[in-house]
Amino acid sequence: MIAYNFQKPQFLTDDQIIALYASVGWTAYTQRPKNTLAALANSTVLWATTAQQLVGLARGVTDGHTILYVQDILVAPDYQRHQLGSQLVHRLLDHYQNVGQTVLITDPDAATAAFYRSLDFHDVTPQDYGRAFVLDRRYH
């Protein structure tokens, strides 16, 4: 059974967290593990665990009132395709149901886009909502 908690489980180690990022190929996070751990410490994180093992997480950055930026949704490969990612997103959104705006920026992968669309996220285009701008300092 999966347990979901907004408090970091006491058994959870930094190595387990970084291993989850590595398991899904998010190397930008594993190359600078101290930055990743600091980011998590300064964010809202919904932890998904089972049998003392980290199997997923959802990370959001928010002021708790007007904006929620969904940053990371990770599910360990053995737990993918079992609705864990959907559960993480729904529980994060439910926790912040009174926040006015939720924003998510992700890679252009078709499967990723389909996943977020299935959760009622919409593509931002100038014609229907506004404009989205991104400054990615990794490439400067």
PDB file of C-alpha atoms in Angstrom:
ATOM      1  CA  MET A   1       0.000   0.000   0.000  1.00  0.00           C
ATOM      2  CA  ILE A   2       1.275   3.449  -0.938  1.00  0.00           C
ATOM      3  CA  ALA A   3       1.436   6.098   1.803  1.00  0.00           C
ATOM      4  CA  TYR A   4       1.235   9.772   0.821  1.00  0.00           C
ATOM      5  CA  ASN A   5       2.588  12.396   3.183  1.00  0.00           C
ATOM      6  CA  PHE A   6       3.474  16.077   3.024  1.00  0.00           C
ATOM      7  CA  GLN A   7       5.922  15.514   5.879  1.00  0.00           C
ATOM      8  CA  LYS A   8       9.187  13.865   4.859  1.00  0.00           C
ATOM      9  CA  PRO A   9       9.217  10.339   6.298  1.00  0.00           C
ATOM     10  CA  GLN A  10      11.930   9.924   8.946  1.00  0.00           C
ATOM     11  CA  PHE A  11      13.345   6.797   7.311  1.00  0.00           C
ATOM     12  CA  LEU A  12      13.925   8.569   4.000  1.00  0.00           C
ATOM     13  CA  THR A  13      17.585   9.238   3.184  1.00  0.00           C
ATOM     14  CA  ASP A  14      19.175  11.715   0.804  1.00  0.00           C
ATOM     15  CA  ASP A  15      20.546   8.774  -1.163  1.00  0.00           C
ATOM     16  CA  GLN A  16      17.032   7.373  -1.681  1.00  0.00           C
ATOM     17  CA  ILE A  17      15.836  10.738  -2.953  1.00  0.00           C
ATOM     18  CA  ILE A  18      18.686  11.154  -5.422  1.00  0.00           C
ATOM     19  CA  ALA A  19      18.263   7.517  -6.495  1.00  0.00           C
ATOM     20  CA  LEU A  20      14.630   8.256  -7.421  1.00  0.00           C
ATOM     21  CA  TYR A  21      15.745  11.131  -9.655  1.00  0.00           C
ATOM     22  CA  ALA A  22      18.411   8.872 -11.191  1.00  0.00           C
ATOM     23  CA  SER A  23      15.894   6.072 -11.790  1.00  0.00           C
ATOM     24  CA  VAL A  24      13.874   8.319 -14.105  1.00  0.00           C
ATOM     25  CA  GLY A  25      16.915   9.790 -15.851  1.00  0.00           C
ATOM     26  CA  TRP A  26      16.713  13.311 -14.438  1.00  0.00           C
ATOM     27  CA  THR A  27      20.461  13.854 -14.565  1.00  0.00           C
ATOM     28  CA  ALA A  28      20.276  17.633 -14.084  1.00  0.00           C
ATOM     29  CA  TYR A  29      19.104  16.840 -10.546  1.00  0.00           C
ATOM     30  CA  THR A  30      21.625  14.089  -9.875  1.00  0.00           C
ATOM     31  CA  GLN A  31      24.646  16.088 -11.049  1.00  0.00           C
ATOM     32  CA  ARG A  32      24.139  18.602  -8.244  1.00  0.00           C
ATOM     33  CA  PRO A  33      22.520  16.598  -5.451  1.00  0.00           C
ATOM     34  CA  LYS A  34      23.034  19.276  -2.788  1.00  0.00           C
ATOM     35  CA  ASN A  35      21.054  21.748  -4.900  1.00  0.00           C
ATOM     36  CA  THR A  36      18.314  19.182  -5.428  1.00  0.00           C
ATOM     37  CA  LEU A  37      18.049  18.428  -1.719  1.00  0.00           C
ATOM     38  CA  ALA A  38      18.035  22.145  -0.862  1.00  0.00           C
ATOM     39  CA  ALA A  39      15.299  22.759  -3.442  1.00  0.00           C
ATOM     40  CA  LEU A  40      13.181  20.003  -1.915  1.00  0.00           C
ATOM     41  CA  ALA A  41      13.735  21.415   1.579  1.00  0.00           C
ATOM     42  CA  ASN A  42      12.409  24.785   0.386  1.00  0.00           C
ATOM     43  CA  SER A  43       9.409  23.419  -1.504  1.00  0.00           C
ATOM     44  CA  THR A  44       6.169  21.646  -0.774  1.00  0.00           C
ATOM     45  CA  VAL A  45       6.771  17.947  -1.348  1.00  0.00           C
ATOM     46  CA  LEU A  46       4.243  15.141  -1.377  1.00  0.00           C
ATOM     47  CA  TRP A  47       6.142  11.924  -0.689  1.00  0.00           C
ATOM     48  CA  ALA A  48       4.859   8.534  -1.877  1.00  0.00           C
ATOM     49  CA  THR A  49       6.343   5.600   0.003  1.00  0.00           C
ATOM     50  CA  THR A  50       5.801   1.929   0.573  1.00  0.00           C
ATOM     51  CA  ALA A  51       7.690  -0.516   2.775  1.00  0.00           C
ATOM     52  CA  GLN A  52      10.265   2.112   3.806  1.00  0.00           C
ATOM     53  CA  GLN A  53      10.956   2.861   0.136  1.00  0.00           C
ATOM     54  CA  LEU A  54      10.476   6.102  -1.803  1.00  0.00           C
ATOM     55  CA  VAL A  55       8.404   5.324  -4.901  1.00  0.00           C
ATOM     56  CA  GLY A  56       7.386   8.799  -6.007  1.00  0.00           C
ATOM     57  CA  LEU A  57       7.136  12.468  -5.202  1.00  0.00           C
ATOM     58  CA  ALA A  58       5.430  15.635  -6.308  1.00  0.00           C
ATOM     59  CA  ARG A  59       7.131  18.975  -5.683  1.00  0.00           C
ATOM     60  CA  GLY A  60       5.431  22.331  -5.791  1.00  0.00           C
ATOM     61  CA  VAL A  61       6.573  25.884  -5.250  1.00  0.00           C
ATOM     62  CA  THR A  62       3.824  28.098  -3.865  1.00  0.00           C
ATOM     63  CA  ASP A  63       2.852  31.090  -1.782  1.00  0.00           C
ATOM     64  CA  GLY A  64      -0.142  29.049  -0.645  1.00  0.00           C
ATOM     65  CA  HIS A  65      -2.655  31.624  -1.884  1.00  0.00           C
ATOM     66  CA  THR A  66      -2.314  32.814  -5.460  1.00  0.00           C
ATOM     67  CA  ILE A  67       0.108  30.537  -7.303  1.00  0.00           C
ATOM     68  CA  LEU A  68       1.231  26.933  -7.316  1.00  0.00           C
ATOM     69  CA  TYR A  69       4.059  26.002  -9.632  1.00  0.00           C
ATOM     70  CA  VAL A  70       4.215  22.234 -10.125  1.00  0.00           C
ATOM     71  CA  GLN A  71       7.891  21.485 -10.564  1.00  0.00           C
ATOM     72  CA  ASP A  72       8.528  17.752 -10.242  1.00  0.00           C
ATOM     73  CA  ILE A  73       6.378  14.655 -10.588  1.00  0.00           C
ATOM     74  CA  LEU A  74       8.492  11.517 -10.301  1.00  0.00           C
ATOM     75  CA  VAL A  75       7.459   7.876 -10.120  1.00  0.00           C
ATOM     76  CA  ALA A  76       9.937   5.024  -9.763  1.00  0.00           C
ATOM     77  CA  PRO A  77       9.965   2.882 -12.919  1.00  0.00           C
ATOM     78  CA  ASP A  78       8.520  -0.203 -11.160  1.00  0.00           C
ATOM     79  CA  TYR A  79       5.515   1.881 -10.064  1.00  0.00           C
ATOM     80  CA  GLN A  80       4.796   3.658 -13.342  1.00  0.00           C
ATOM     81  CA  ARG A  81       1.562   2.880 -15.209  1.00  0.00           C
ATOM     82  CA  HIS A  82      -0.271   2.244 -11.908  1.00  0.00           C
ATOM     83  CA  GLN A  83      -1.866   5.705 -11.491  1.00  0.00           C
ATOM     84  CA  LEU A  84       0.730   6.795  -8.912  1.00  0.00           C
ATOM     85  CA  GLY A  85       1.639   9.902 -10.923  1.00  0.00           C
ATOM     86  CA  SER A  86      -2.017  10.830 -11.261  1.00  0.00           C
ATOM     87  CA  GLN A  87      -2.548  10.313  -7.533  1.00  0.00           C
ATOM     88  CA  LEU A  88       0.415  12.550  -6.729  1.00  0.00           C
ATOM     89  CA  VAL A  89      -0.886  15.356  -8.944  1.00  0.00           C
ATOM     90  CA  HIS A  90      -4.475  15.073  -7.680  1.00  0.00           C
ATOM     91  CA  ARG A  91      -3.387  15.057  -4.045  1.00  0.00           C
ATOM     92  CA  LEU A  92      -1.065  18.037  -4.559  1.00  0.00           C
ATOM     93  CA  LEU A  93      -3.810  19.988  -6.335  1.00  0.00           C
ATOM     94  CA  ASP A  94      -6.393  19.040  -3.704  1.00  0.00           C
ATOM     95  CA  HIS A  95      -4.054  20.220  -0.960  1.00  0.00           C
ATOM     96  CA  TYR A  96      -3.856  23.609  -2.708  1.00  0.00           C
ATOM     97  CA  GLN A  97      -7.423  23.726  -4.018  1.00  0.00           C
ATOM     98  CA  ASN A  98      -7.869  27.368  -2.946  1.00  0.00           C
ATOM     99  CA  VAL A  99      -4.807  28.595  -4.844  1.00  0.00           C
ATOM    100  CA  GLY A 100      -5.851  30.774  -7.767  1.00  0.00           C
ATOM    101  CA  GLN A 101      -3.475  29.606 -10.482  1.00  0.00           C
ATOM    102  CA  THR A 102      -1.478  26.445 -11.112  1.00  0.00           C
ATOM    103  CA  VAL A 103       1.413  26.503 -13.579  1.00  0.00           C
ATOM    104  CA  LEU A 104       3.453  23.654 -14.976  1.00  0.00           C
ATOM    105  CA  ILE A 105       6.213  23.701 -17.567  1.00  0.00           C
ATOM    106  CA  THR A 106       7.487  20.420 -18.932  1.00  0.00           C
ATOM    107  CA  ASP A 107       9.447  18.926 -21.788  1.00  0.00           C
ATOM    108  CA  PRO A 108       7.843  18.541 -25.235  1.00  0.00           C
ATOM    109  CA  ASP A 109       7.525  14.754 -25.022  1.00  0.00           C
ATOM    110  CA  ALA A 110       4.168  13.600 -26.418  1.00  0.00           C
ATOM    111  CA  ALA A 111       3.552  11.066 -23.644  1.00  0.00           C
ATOM    112  CA  THR A 112       4.243  13.702 -20.988  1.00  0.00           C
ATOM    113  CA  ALA A 113       1.862  16.134 -22.683  1.00  0.00           C
ATOM    114  CA  ALA A 114      -0.818  13.435 -22.865  1.00  0.00           C
ATOM    115  CA  PHE A 115      -0.377  12.691 -19.164  1.00  0.00           C
ATOM    116  CA  TYR A 116      -0.896  16.311 -18.121  1.00  0.00           C
ATOM    117  CA  ARG A 117      -3.791  16.810 -20.529  1.00  0.00           C
ATOM    118  CA  SER A 118      -5.446  13.736 -18.983  1.00  0.00           C
ATOM    119  CA  LEU A 119      -5.302  15.629 -15.665  1.00  0.00           C
ATOM    120  CA  ASP A 120      -7.052  18.679 -17.193  1.00  0.00           C
ATOM    121  CA  PHE A 121      -3.942  20.792 -17.720  1.00  0.00           C
ATOM    122  CA  HIS A 122      -4.122  22.879 -20.893  1.00  0.00           C
ATOM    123  CA  ASP A 123      -1.458  24.060 -23.286  1.00  0.00           C
ATOM    124  CA  VAL A 124      -0.922  27.820 -23.076  1.00  0.00           C
ATOM    125  CA  THR A 125      -1.189  29.545 -26.405  1.00  0.00           C
ATOM    126  CA  PRO A 126      -1.455  33.277 -27.068  1.00  0.00           C
ATOM    127  CA  GLN A 127      -4.913  32.784 -28.514  1.00  0.00           C
ATOM    128  CA  ASP A 128      -6.563  31.132 -25.523  1.00  0.00           C
ATOM    129  CA  TYR A 129      -4.986  32.284 -22.275  1.00  0.00           C
ATOM    130  CA  GLY A 130      -1.880  34.369 -22.463  1.00  0.00           C
ATOM    131  CA  ARG A 131       1.786  33.956 -23.086  1.00  0.00           C
ATOM    132  CA  ALA A 132       4.292  31.829 -21.272  1.00  0.00           C
ATOM    133  CA  PHE A 133       7.944  32.819 -21.126  1.00  0.00           C
ATOM    134  CA  VAL A 134      10.806  30.764 -19.797  1.00  0.00           C
ATOM    135  CA  LEU A 135      14.376  31.777 -18.998  1.00  0.00           C
ATOM    136  CA  ASP A 136      16.481  28.638 -18.653  1.00  0.00           C
ATOM    137  CA  ARG A 137      19.797  29.671 -17.128  1.00  0.00           C
ATOM    138  CA  ARG A 138      21.339  26.269 -17.826  1.00  0.00           C
ATOM    139  CA  TYR A 139      22.001  27.432 -21.379  1.00  0.00           C
ATOM    140  CA  HIS A 140      23.484  30.871 -20.640  1.00  0.00           C
TER     141      HIS A 140
END
